[in-house]
Amino acid sequence: MPVRFIETCRLPTPFAIFEMHGFEDTETGQEHVALTLGDVSDGEPVLARTHSECLTGDALFSMRCDCGYQLNEAMKSIAEEGRGILLYLRQEGRGIGLLNKIRAYHLQDQGADTVEANERLGFAADLRDYSMCQGILSHLSISKLKLMTNNPRKVKALTEFGVDITERVPLQVGENPHNAGYLATKADKLGHWLKTHQDDGSTE
C-alpha cells in the first residue's frame, strides 16, 4: 500500500520532544503519523510501537481496553530509551470504525465478548492492515524493529511485509476490573501473549 510523506514538525509531549511525520495512504486517503525520537536511521534496531487509533482509550481515558495505557507506556519507554518510533495508525476499533465500535460496545454491554460483538455486526475479529508500515519505515530509513506488542498477528503481518523484527518487547499494562474479560478474550481467542488472571470471575 503506497504512502505519501506530507511534512514533519516538532511535537513536545510530557515524555519527550518528538518529531511528528505525517503520511497519507494514496489509495484510501487515510492519514497516519509516526513519532520519532533520536537517530533512527543508523541501521540499528529501533524500539517501536505500531498503535492503532483508539479514541475511547487514547483520548477519553476508557478503562474498557488497554489501548491508552499501552500508548502512554510506549511513549514513555521510547523517551527513556532516547530513541524510537511510534506509528499511530488510523484504524479505529480494530478496523471497523468508531460508530461500529460503539455498536460493538453496546453488544458487549449485553454480554458478548469483543470477538463475538464484531462477528455479530458482520465483521472479522480483526480487520487491521499493516501494509502502510513498510512505506513509512522505508521513508524514515528504518529497517529493524524491537517491537512493543503482545499480538502475534501483528508480528506475523509486519514480517510478511518485509519488516525485520529483531525482538518482541512485551507491553502488558492497564489491567483493571473493567477490561479483565476483554484481555482474557484477546488471550484466548486472538492468541495474544498475555498473562491472564483467572481469579477475577471472568468467563470470557
XYZ file of N, CA, C and O in Angstrom:
816
model
N 0.843 -1.185 0.000
C 0.000 0.000 0.000
C 0.887 1.246 0.000
O 1.618 1.489 0.959
N 0.855 2.048 -1.066
C 1.732 3.214 -1.138
C 1.299 4.314 -0.174
O 0.107 4.567 0.020
N 2.277 4.972 0.431
C 2.000 6.115 1.291
C 2.800 7.309 0.776
O 3.873 7.150 0.192
N 2.263 8.491 1.005
C 2.916 9.725 0.571
C 3.291 10.533 1.803
O 2.435 10.798 2.659
N 4.562 10.891 1.900
C 5.011 11.731 3.007
C 4.479 13.146 2.817
O 4.525 13.703 1.724
N 3.974 13.755 3.907
C 3.410 15.096 3.835
C 4.355 16.131 4.432
O 4.816 17.036 3.741
N 4.658 16.011 5.734
C 5.509 17.002 6.385
C 5.931 16.506 7.758
O 5.369 15.540 8.282
N 6.951 17.167 8.329
C 7.463 16.850 9.657
C 7.422 18.101 10.529
O 7.669 19.216 10.035
N 7.110 17.913 11.811
C 7.122 19.020 12.755
C 7.558 18.512 14.121
O 7.644 17.306 14.347
N 7.841 19.421 15.039
C 8.166 19.060 16.414
C 6.877 18.830 17.186
O 5.868 19.506 16.976
N 6.904 17.873 18.100
C 5.745 17.601 18.958
C 6.216 17.461 20.407
O 6.638 16.387 20.826
N 6.157 18.535 21.192
C 6.504 18.430 22.612
C 5.433 17.639 23.359
O 4.234 17.859 23.163
N 5.849 16.695 24.179
C 4.935 15.891 24.993
C 5.495 15.819 26.408
O 6.650 16.195 26.649
N 4.706 15.324 27.362
C 5.239 15.159 28.719
C 6.405 14.178 28.791
O 7.160 14.190 29.766
N 6.548 13.344 27.756
C 7.589 12.320 27.767
C 8.889 12.811 27.133
O 9.981 12.539 27.633
N 8.764 13.495 26.002
C 9.923 13.971 25.252
C 9.425 14.872 24.127
O 8.222 14.958 23.872
N 10.370 15.535 23.464
C 10.029 16.302 22.266
C 10.272 15.402 21.060
O 11.417 15.108 20.702
N 9.193 14.936 20.469
C 9.258 14.028 19.327
C 9.252 14.812 18.016
O 8.842 15.978 17.961
N 9.664 14.152 16.952
C 9.408 14.615 15.603
C 8.172 13.876 15.104
O 8.109 12.639 15.185
N 7.178 14.630 14.609
C 5.963 14.008 14.091
C 5.956 14.105 12.567
O 6.077 15.196 12.004
N 5.823 12.945 11.922
C 5.859 12.848 10.467
C 4.463 12.442 9.978
O 3.894 11.449 10.439
N 3.918 13.197 9.046
C 2.593 12.899 8.514
C 2.662 12.150 7.188
O 3.492 12.464 6.321
N 1.775 11.167 7.038
C 1.722 10.361 5.826
C 0.267 10.185 5.386
O -0.641 10.144 6.217
N 0.083 10.051 4.082
C -1.247 9.810 3.524
C -1.226 8.524 2.708
O -0.314 8.313 1.893
N -2.214 7.668 2.930
C -2.406 6.497 2.096
C -2.960 6.974 0.762
O -4.055 7.547 0.703
N -2.204 6.792 -0.297
C -2.600 7.342 -1.590
C -3.790 6.626 -2.211
O -4.398 7.140 -3.150
N -4.140 5.446 -1.707
C -5.286 4.719 -2.250
C -6.580 5.065 -1.530
O -7.638 5.166 -2.141
N -6.501 5.258 -0.217
C -7.718 5.480 0.570
C -7.845 6.902 1.106
O -8.928 7.300 1.538
N -6.757 7.668 1.083
C -6.777 8.994 1.666
C -6.619 8.990 3.172
O -6.631 10.048 3.806
N -6.499 7.814 3.770
C -6.351 7.702 5.220
C -5.031 8.348 5.658
O -4.013 8.224 4.981
N -5.085 9.034 6.808
C -3.919 9.746 7.319
C -3.315 8.997 8.499
O -4.032 8.515 9.375
N -1.990 8.891 8.521
C -1.266 8.232 9.602
C -0.104 9.122 10.021
O 0.362 9.961 9.242
N 0.372 8.946 11.247
C 1.544 9.700 11.691
C 2.548 8.759 12.330
O 2.207 7.672 12.808
N 3.789 9.201 12.331
C 4.861 8.497 13.026
C 5.577 9.507 13.912
O 5.892 10.615 13.466
N 5.803 9.138 15.159
C 6.596 9.949 16.076
C 7.960 9.300 16.212
O 8.049 8.101 16.486
N 9.007 10.073 16.009
C 10.358 9.535 16.164
C 11.121 10.341 17.199
O 10.854 11.526 17.419
N 12.089 9.671 17.813
C 12.959 10.305 18.796
C 14.370 9.789 18.577
O 14.586 8.577 18.466
N 15.323 10.703 18.504
C 16.714 10.308 18.318
C 17.017 9.920 16.883
O 16.197 10.078 15.979
N 18.211 9.382 16.676
C 18.655 8.962 15.348
C 18.143 7.554 15.074
O 18.651 6.578 15.614
N 17.108 7.453 14.248
C 16.503 6.143 13.960
C 16.961 5.578 12.622
O 16.513 4.504 12.215
N 17.863 6.285 11.952
C 18.251 5.869 10.595
C 19.676 5.338 10.525
O 20.279 5.310 9.447
N 20.198 4.881 11.686
C 21.587 4.426 11.704
C 21.735 2.939 11.429
O 22.833 2.384 11.491
N 20.635 2.268 11.122
C 20.689 0.853 10.784
C 20.543 -0.087 11.960
O 20.359 -1.300 11.770
N 20.622 0.431 13.177
C 20.449 -0.397 14.365
C 18.971 -0.606 14.660
O 18.135 0.222 14.303
N 18.598 -1.732 15.317
C 17.186 -1.967 15.650
C 16.607 -0.811 16.469
O 17.262 -0.273 17.371
N 15.372 -0.420 16.141
C 14.722 0.731 16.747
C 13.568 0.253 17.636
O 12.727 -0.542 17.197
N 13.523 0.733 18.877
C 12.389 0.441 19.747
C 11.141 1.041 19.121
O 11.112 2.236 18.782
N 10.096 0.230 18.940
C 8.958 0.668 18.136
C 7.633 0.180 18.703
O 7.556 -0.853 19.370
N 6.600 0.951 18.390
C 5.225 0.553 18.679
C 4.377 0.928 17.474
O 4.425 2.060 16.991
N 3.629 -0.012 16.922
C 2.603 0.296 15.933
C 1.279 0.290 16.679
O 0.854 -0.745 17.191
N 0.651 1.452 16.770
C -0.523 1.625 17.625
C -1.706 2.052 16.777
O -1.659 3.090 16.103
N -2.765 1.257 16.801
C -3.967 1.605 16.055
C -4.836 2.545 16.885
O -5.032 2.349 18.078
N -5.351 3.556 16.210
C -6.139 4.592 16.876
C -7.260 3.998 17.737
O -7.976 3.083 17.313
N -7.401 4.533 18.934
C -8.491 4.153 19.827
C -8.943 5.427 20.531
O -8.377 5.800 21.566
N -9.927 6.108 19.962
C -10.373 7.374 20.530
C -10.790 7.210 21.990
O -10.419 8.016 22.845
N -11.533 6.160 22.265
C -12.046 5.974 23.622
C -10.926 5.743 24.622
O -10.936 6.303 25.725
N -9.942 4.954 24.255
C -8.859 4.662 25.176
C -7.760 5.704 25.172
O -7.251 6.090 26.226
N -7.392 6.200 23.976
C -6.265 7.120 23.853
C -6.611 8.527 24.327
O -5.779 9.211 24.916
N -7.844 8.980 24.038
C -8.209 10.377 24.317
C -9.265 10.533 25.406
O -9.302 11.563 26.073
N -10.124 9.530 25.576
C -11.232 9.653 26.524
C -11.023 8.821 27.784
O -11.933 8.686 28.595
N -9.838 8.236 27.931
C -9.422 7.549 29.160
C -10.278 6.327 29.496
O -10.453 5.983 30.665
N -10.815 5.665 28.473
C -11.619 4.473 28.711
C -10.812 3.387 29.395
O -9.645 3.159 29.070
N -11.480 2.696 30.312
C -10.872 1.560 31.002
C -11.395 0.240 30.456
O -11.112 -0.825 31.006
N -12.170 0.282 29.363
C -12.702 -0.937 28.763
C -11.637 -1.713 28.003
O -11.817 -2.886 27.700
N -10.548 -1.033 27.634
C -9.469 -1.671 26.878
C -8.147 -1.294 27.533
O -8.111 -0.617 28.560
N -7.055 -1.712 26.909
C -5.725 -1.354 27.422
C -4.982 -0.426 26.472
O -3.792 -0.159 26.652
N -5.689 0.123 25.480
C -5.041 0.885 24.414
C -4.354 2.147 24.917
O -3.184 2.407 24.598
N -5.082 2.972 25.659
C -4.496 4.206 26.155
C -3.314 3.957 27.057
O -2.292 4.673 26.997
N -3.421 2.936 27.881
C -2.310 2.579 28.770
C -1.082 2.168 27.957
O 0.051 2.529 28.287
N -1.323 1.394 26.896
C -0.211 0.952 26.054
C 0.431 2.121 25.319
O 1.651 2.173 25.185
N -0.392 3.054 24.840
C 0.144 4.228 24.148
C 1.055 5.022 25.070
O 2.176 5.387 24.700
N 0.579 5.295 26.284
C 1.388 6.052 27.238
C 2.679 5.321 27.589
O 3.763 5.935 27.662
N 2.574 4.010 27.824
C 3.750 3.235 28.206
C 4.761 3.185 27.064
O 5.977 3.249 27.297
N 4.264 3.070 25.833
C 5.163 3.025 24.677
C 5.915 4.339 24.524
O 7.135 4.352 24.296
N 5.212 5.462 24.649
C 5.871 6.763 24.526
C 6.870 6.966 25.659
O 7.970 7.489 25.445
N 6.498 6.539 26.842
C 7.411 6.632 27.987
C 8.661 5.782 27.748
O 9.788 6.227 28.012
N 8.476 4.563 27.263
C 9.610 3.666 27.020
C 10.545 4.219 25.957
O 11.775 4.136 26.080
N 9.976 4.795 24.891
C 10.799 5.387 23.840
C 11.583 6.574 24.396
O 12.769 6.752 24.104
N 10.920 7.395 25.225
C 11.597 8.543 25.824
C 12.750 8.089 26.719
O 13.844 8.674 26.694
N 12.522 7.029 27.499
C 13.570 6.519 28.386
C 14.730 5.936 27.584
O 15.897 6.054 27.979
N 14.408 5.312 26.449
C 15.443 4.756 25.570
C 16.223 5.868 24.877
O 17.387 5.696 24.511
N 15.544 7.010 24.674
C 16.167 8.121 23.967
C 16.144 7.962 22.461
O 16.717 8.778 21.727
N 15.437 6.953 21.993
C 15.449 6.628 20.561
C 14.315 5.663 20.273
O 14.143 4.675 20.982
N 13.541 5.938 19.236
C 12.468 5.006 18.904
C 11.447 5.624 17.974
O 11.570 6.777 17.545
N 10.423 4.824 17.673
C 9.361 5.275 16.775
C 8.014 4.739 17.241
O 7.903 3.585 17.675
N 7.013 5.598 17.153
C 5.625 5.210 17.376
C 4.868 5.469 16.084
O 4.813 6.610 15.609
N 4.309 4.427 15.494
C 3.446 4.586 14.326
C 2.005 4.606 14.809
O 1.535 3.632 15.410
N 1.321 5.732 14.584
C -0.068 5.873 15.015
C -0.945 5.729 13.784
O -0.987 6.590 12.907
N -1.646 4.595 13.715
C -2.380 4.197 12.521
C -3.867 4.443 12.709
O -4.465 4.030 13.712
N -4.487 5.069 11.720
C -5.893 5.468 11.832
C -6.811 4.319 11.423
O -7.399 4.308 10.352
N -6.925 3.327 12.305
C -7.824 2.199 12.045
C -8.533 1.824 13.354
O -8.214 0.842 14.001
N -9.491 2.679 13.686
C -10.251 2.593 14.927
C -11.001 1.268 15.051
O -11.492 0.720 14.064
N -11.081 0.775 16.281
C -11.902 -0.401 16.551
C -11.430 -1.653 15.842
O -12.236 -2.442 15.352
N -10.113 -1.849 15.783
C -9.514 -2.962 15.027
C -10.019 -2.979 13.585
O -10.231 -4.021 12.998
N -10.244 -1.768 13.059
C -10.559 -1.635 11.644
C -12.027 -1.461 11.298
O -12.354 -1.263 10.129
N -12.947 -1.472 12.291
C -14.378 -1.370 11.972
C -14.899 0.054 12.050
O -16.029 0.330 11.644
N -14.110 0.983 12.586
C -14.521 2.375 12.668
C -15.185 2.697 14.001
O -15.647 1.822 14.737
N -15.255 3.990 14.295
C -15.713 4.433 15.609
C -17.177 4.100 15.883
O -17.524 3.597 16.955
N -18.076 4.378 14.921
C -19.503 4.160 15.185
C -19.822 2.673 15.304
O -20.642 2.273 16.148
N -19.190 1.855 14.477
C -19.378 0.408 14.637
C -18.768 -0.091 15.938
O -19.259 -1.055 16.537
N -17.717 0.560 16.395
C -17.140 0.206 17.685
C -18.136 0.486 18.813
O -18.255 -0.302 19.755
N -18.853 1.595 18.714
C -19.884 1.893 19.718
C -20.974 0.834 19.672
O -21.468 0.375 20.716
N -21.350 0.403 18.469
C -22.333 -0.681 18.352
C -21.802 -1.961 18.996
O -22.536 -2.686 19.677
N -20.518 -2.238 18.783
C -19.905 -3.431 19.371
C -19.878 -3.318 20.897
O -20.130 -4.300 21.609
N -19.569 -2.138 21.406
C -19.584 -1.930 22.858
C -20.980 -2.173 23.433
O -21.127 -2.714 24.530
N -22.013 -1.754 22.695
C -23.390 -1.996 23.148
C -23.650 -3.493 23.278
O -24.266 -3.942 24.265
N -23.191 -4.267 22.302
C -23.350 -5.718 22.371
C -22.545 -6.303 23.527
O -22.991 -7.243 24.193
N -21.376 -5.728 23.786
C -20.592 -6.187 24.924
C -21.291 -5.869 26.239
O -21.224 -6.641 27.196
N -21.979 -4.731 26.305
C -22.752 -4.395 27.499
C -23.836 -5.435 27.767
O -24.248 -5.633 28.914
N -24.274 -6.110 26.687
C -25.319 -7.125 26.813
C -24.757 -8.527 27.012
O -25.519 -9.485 27.079
N -23.420 -8.639 27.080
C -22.830 -9.932 27.412
C -21.896 -10.544 26.382
O -21.232 -11.545 26.670
N -21.836 -9.976 25.184
C -20.926 -10.517 24.165
C -19.491 -10.143 24.508
O -19.242 -9.123 25.147
N -18.541 -10.985 24.098
C -17.148 -10.573 24.240
C -16.746 -9.784 22.998
O -17.520 -9.620 22.054
N -15.510 -9.287 22.982
C -15.091 -8.382 21.908
C -15.078 -9.057 20.531
O -15.380 -8.425 19.521
N -14.768 -10.331 20.476
C -14.785 -11.056 19.207
C -16.213 -11.323 18.759
O -16.584 -11.084 17.608
N -17.058 -11.806 19.674
C -18.459 -12.086 19.344
C -19.180 -10.829 18.866
O -19.991 -10.884 17.934
N -18.897 -9.692 19.500
C -19.560 -8.445 19.123
C -19.232 -8.067 17.683
O -20.126 -7.719 16.901
N -17.960 -8.138 17.322
C -17.579 -7.826 15.940
C -18.252 -8.769 14.958
O -18.754 -8.356 13.909
N -18.285 -10.054 15.292
C -18.855 -11.036 14.382
C -20.361 -10.857 14.229
O -20.910 -11.041 13.144
N -21.049 -10.478 15.299
C -22.496 -10.235 15.200
C -22.803 -9.041 14.299
O -23.882 -8.975 13.696
N -21.853 -8.114 14.199
C -22.030 -6.960 13.320
C -21.592 -7.258 11.887
O -21.673 -6.393 11.015
N -21.120 -8.471 11.654
C -20.730 -8.874 10.309
C -19.272 -8.639 9.967
O -18.894 -8.686 8.790
N -18.445 -8.397 10.995
C -17.028 -8.138 10.772
C -16.184 -9.289 11.291
O -16.590 -10.024 12.185
N -14.974 -9.389 10.755
C -13.997 -10.307 11.334
C -13.521 -9.738 12.668
O -13.721 -8.566 12.970
N -12.888 -10.581 13.463
C -12.436 -10.145 14.787
C -11.411 -9.023 14.690
O -11.356 -8.142 15.556
N -10.597 -9.026 13.628
C -9.552 -8.013 13.486
C -9.363 -7.714 12.009
O -8.909 -8.569 11.248
N -9.709 -6.502 11.591
C -9.617 -6.105 10.188
C -8.432 -5.180 9.912
O -8.324 -4.628 8.826
N -7.550 -5.024 10.873
C -6.465 -4.069 10.696
C -5.490 -4.485 9.594
O -5.256 -5.666 9.372
N -4.938 -3.471 8.944
C -3.998 -3.654 7.839
C -2.702 -2.939 8.205
O -2.732 -1.770 8.597
N -1.576 -3.633 8.097
C -0.294 -3.034 8.454
C 0.587 -2.780 7.238
O 1.782 -2.518 7.377
N -0.004 -2.823 6.048
C 0.803 -2.694 4.838
C 1.441 -1.316 4.715
O 2.506 -1.172 4.090
N 0.819 -0.289 5.299
C 1.373 1.057 5.197
C 2.666 1.229 6.006
O 3.451 2.145 5.763
N 2.881 0.345 6.966
C 4.040 0.492 7.853
C 5.356 0.400 7.099
O 6.305 1.139 7.395
N 5.430 -0.498 6.126
C 6.683 -0.677 5.403
C 7.082 0.603 4.678
O 8.247 1.013 4.703
N 6.102 1.266 4.070
C 6.390 2.509 3.363
C 6.827 3.621 4.299
O 7.740 4.394 3.976
N 6.175 3.713 5.452
C 6.542 4.734 6.437
C 7.950 4.474 6.956
O 8.786 5.380 7.031
N 8.214 3.232 7.331
C 9.531 2.885 7.859
C 10.623 3.095 6.812
O 11.718 3.563 7.125
N 10.324 2.754 5.563
C 11.296 2.936 4.489
C 11.626 4.411 4.309
O 12.800 4.782 4.139
N 10.615 5.270 4.352
C 10.848 6.704 4.212
C 11.763 7.221 5.315
O 12.598 8.115 5.086
N 11.621 6.661 6.515
C 12.412 7.099 7.666
C 13.726 6.331 7.805
O 14.438 6.495 8.790
N 14.033 5.495 6.809
C 15.287 4.715 6.762
C 15.422 3.785 7.963
O 16.516 3.612 8.513
N 14.292 3.195 8.360
C 14.284 2.232 9.460
C 14.085 0.839 8.870
O 13.143 0.612 8.103
N 14.961 -0.094 9.240
C 14.859 -1.438 8.677
C 14.658 -2.522 9.725
O 14.210 -3.621 9.394
N 14.969 -2.224 10.993
C 14.875 -3.238 12.034
C 14.143 -2.676 13.253
O 14.426 -1.549 13.679
N 13.235 -3.492 13.814
C 12.442 -3.034 14.957
C 12.588 -3.946 16.165
O 12.660 -5.166 16.036
N 12.612 -3.313 17.329
C 12.343 -4.001 18.588
C 10.905 -3.627 18.933
O 10.640 -2.551 19.459
N 9.979 -4.513 18.606
C 8.562 -4.158 18.570
C 7.875 -4.396 19.911
O 7.877 -5.513 20.442
N 7.258 -3.335 20.433
C 6.470 -3.439 21.656
C 5.060 -3.902 21.303
O 4.254 -3.138 20.769
N 4.763 -5.160 21.586
C 3.449 -5.711 21.262
C 3.225 -7.009 22.015
O 4.181 -7.686 22.410
N 1.954 -7.350 22.178
C 1.562 -8.664 22.692
C 0.854 -9.488 21.615
O 0.358 -10.578 21.901
N 0.786 -8.952 20.401
C -0.063 -9.501 19.356
C 0.739 -10.288 18.316
O 1.470 -9.700 17.514
N 0.601 -11.613 18.290
C 1.349 -12.411 17.305
C 0.941 -12.127 15.867
O 1.766 -12.232 14.950
N -0.312 -11.742 15.632
C -0.753 -11.435 14.277
C -0.041 -10.194 13.739
O 0.258 -10.104 12.552
N 0.222 -9.239 14.626
C 0.925 -8.028 14.213
C 2.361 -8.371 13.826
O 2.864 -7.888 12.810
N 3.007 -9.193 14.619
C 4.373 -9.611 14.308
C 4.406 -10.325 12.962
O 5.260 -10.043 12.107
N 3.467 -11.234 12.751
C 3.411 -12.005 11.504
C 3.156 -11.084 10.309
O 3.822 -11.193 9.267
N 2.191 -10.167 10.456
C 1.838 -9.286 9.350
C 2.994 -8.370 8.973
O 3.321 -8.225 7.782
N 3.629 -7.772 9.957
C 4.747 -6.881 9.658
C 5.905 -7.639 9.022
O 6.542 -7.142 8.092
N 6.164 -8.839 9.525
C 7.234 -9.658 8.952
C 6.940 -9.984 7.490
O 7.833 -9.918 6.633
N 5.690 -10.315 7.197
C 5.301 -10.633 5.820
C 5.440 -9.435 4.893
O 5.658 -9.588 3.689
N 5.324 -8.217 5.446
C 5.503 -7.011 4.643
C 6.966 -6.576 4.572
O 7.272 -5.485 4.087
N 7.864 -7.415 5.069
C 9.279 -7.163 4.905
C 9.947 -6.411 6.039
O 11.105 -5.990 5.905
N 9.235 -6.240 7.168
C 9.828 -5.554 8.314
C 10.603 -6.577 9.144
O 10.075 -7.634 9.493
N 11.833 -6.249 9.469
C 12.704 -7.140 10.246
C 12.493 -6.863 11.730
O 12.931 -5.830 12.236
N 11.802 -7.772 12.411
C 11.563 -7.620 13.841
C 12.610 -8.452 14.577
O 12.550 -9.680 14.590
N 13.571 -7.775 15.177
C 14.675 -8.463 15.837
C 14.331 -8.890 17.254
O 14.984 -9.773 17.808
N 13.307 -8.261 17.829
C 12.936 -8.573 19.213
C 11.494 -8.156 19.450
O 11.036 -7.134 18.930
N 10.774 -8.955 20.227
C 9.440 -8.556 20.687
C 9.537 -8.140 22.144
O 10.048 -8.872 22.980
N 9.031 -6.948 22.428
C 9.055 -6.415 23.791
C 7.636 -6.447 24.344
O 6.756 -5.777 23.798
N 7.360 -7.243 25.389
C 6.006 -7.298 25.953
C 5.539 -5.916 26.398
O 6.340 -5.094 26.856
N 4.227 -5.674 26.281
C 3.657 -4.384 26.663
C 2.307 -4.624 27.346
O 1.256 -4.336 26.796
N 2.360 -5.198 28.521
C 1.138 -5.523 29.257
C 0.973 -4.557 30.415
O 1.656 -4.638 31.432
N 0.062 -3.606 30.239
C -0.207 -2.578 31.243
C -1.707 -2.289 31.260
O -2.430 -2.645 30.333
N -2.154 -1.639 32.333
C -3.522 -1.125 32.368
C -4.601 -2.118 32.718
O -5.788 -1.857 32.480
N -4.243 -3.244 33.284
C -5.280 -4.203 33.668
C -6.121 -3.639 34.806
O -5.595 -3.069 35.756
N -7.435 -3.801 34.690
C -8.345 -3.317 35.716
C -9.648 -4.113 35.639
O -9.857 -4.882 34.680
N -10.544 -3.986 36.603
C -11.771 -4.793 36.602
C -12.652 -4.585 35.371
O -13.421 -5.475 35.005
N -12.545 -3.422 34.715
C -13.400 -3.138 33.557
C -12.901 -3.815 32.281
O -13.680 -3.952 31.323
N -11.630 -4.202 32.219
C -11.123 -4.804 30.984
C -10.607 -6.231 31.180
O -9.991 -6.791 30.280
N -10.889 -6.811 32.346
C -10.388 -8.166 32.613
C -10.909 -9.171 31.581
O -10.156 -9.992 31.055
N -12.205 -9.112 31.291
C -12.771 -10.028 30.303
C -12.248 -9.771 28.907
O -11.988 -10.703 28.143
N -12.080 -8.509 28.581
C -11.545 -8.114 27.273
C -10.140 -8.673 27.071
O -9.827 -9.244 26.017
N -9.304 -8.548 28.094
C -7.932 -9.057 27.980
C -7.912 -10.575 27.905
O -7.125 -11.161 27.152
N -8.797 -11.217 28.688
C -8.871 -12.675 28.635
C -9.298 -13.150 27.249
O -8.774 -14.140 26.729
N -10.229 -12.427 26.620
C -10.671 -12.784 25.279
C -9.549 -12.597 24.265
O -9.366 -13.420 23.362
N -8.784 -11.527 24.400
C -7.656 -11.321 23.483
C -6.658 -12.472 23.594
O -6.102 -12.914 22.583
N -6.447 -12.953 24.818
C -5.517 -14.063 25.006
C -6.105 -15.371 24.472
O -5.441 -16.113 23.744
N -7.362 -15.643 24.814
C -7.965 -16.941 24.499
C -8.382 -17.071 23.036
O -8.223 -18.137 22.436
N -8.931 -15.997 22.442
C -9.493 -16.088 21.096
C -8.607 -15.465 20.016
O -8.705 -15.841 18.848
N -7.771 -14.504 20.388
C -6.918 -13.844 19.408
C -5.450 -14.215 19.572
O -4.607 -13.760 18.796
N -5.152 -15.022 20.592
C -3.804 -15.553 20.748
C -2.774 -14.579 21.273
O -1.573 -14.827 21.151
N -3.218 -13.470 21.875
C -2.255 -12.502 22.390
C -1.433 -13.110 23.521
O -1.937 -13.897 24.327
N -0.167 -12.701 23.561
C 0.725 -13.180 24.612
C 0.476 -12.369 25.881
O 1.135 -11.350 26.128
N -0.477 -12.818 26.690
C -0.837 -12.099 27.902
C -0.857 -13.056 29.083
O -1.263 -14.210 28.959
N -0.442 -12.554 30.215
C -0.597 -13.291 31.457
C -1.966 -12.935 32.009
O -2.173 -11.876 32.582
N -2.943 -13.812 31.789
C -4.305 -13.516 32.225
C -4.519 -14.014 33.643
O -3.925 -14.991 34.084
N -5.391 -13.336 34.337
C -5.697 -13.681 35.719
C -7.046 -14.413 35.746
O -8.043 -13.888 35.290
N -7.049 -15.595 36.272
C -8.258 -16.419 36.280
C -9.033 -16.313 37.587
O -10.001 -17.013 37.788
N -8.589 -15.426 38.477
C -9.258 -15.303 39.770
C -10.198 -14.108 39.840
O -10.625 -13.711 40.920
N -10.537 -13.518 38.665
C -11.379 -12.329 38.677
C -12.839 -12.656 38.383
O -13.664 -11.758 38.267
N -13.153 -13.968 38.222
C -14.519 -14.360 37.957
C -14.925 -14.252 36.502
O -16.057 -14.533 36.153
N -14.019 -13.831 35.651
C -14.361 -13.654 34.248
C -14.481 -15.001 33.552
O -13.707 -15.920 33.785
N -15.483 -15.102 32.668
C -15.661 -16.328 31.874
C -15.410 -16.062 30.401
O -15.626 -16.939 29.590
N -15.004 -14.851 30.044
C -14.776 -14.535 28.638
C -13.409 -15.013 28.181
O -12.469 -15.023 28.949
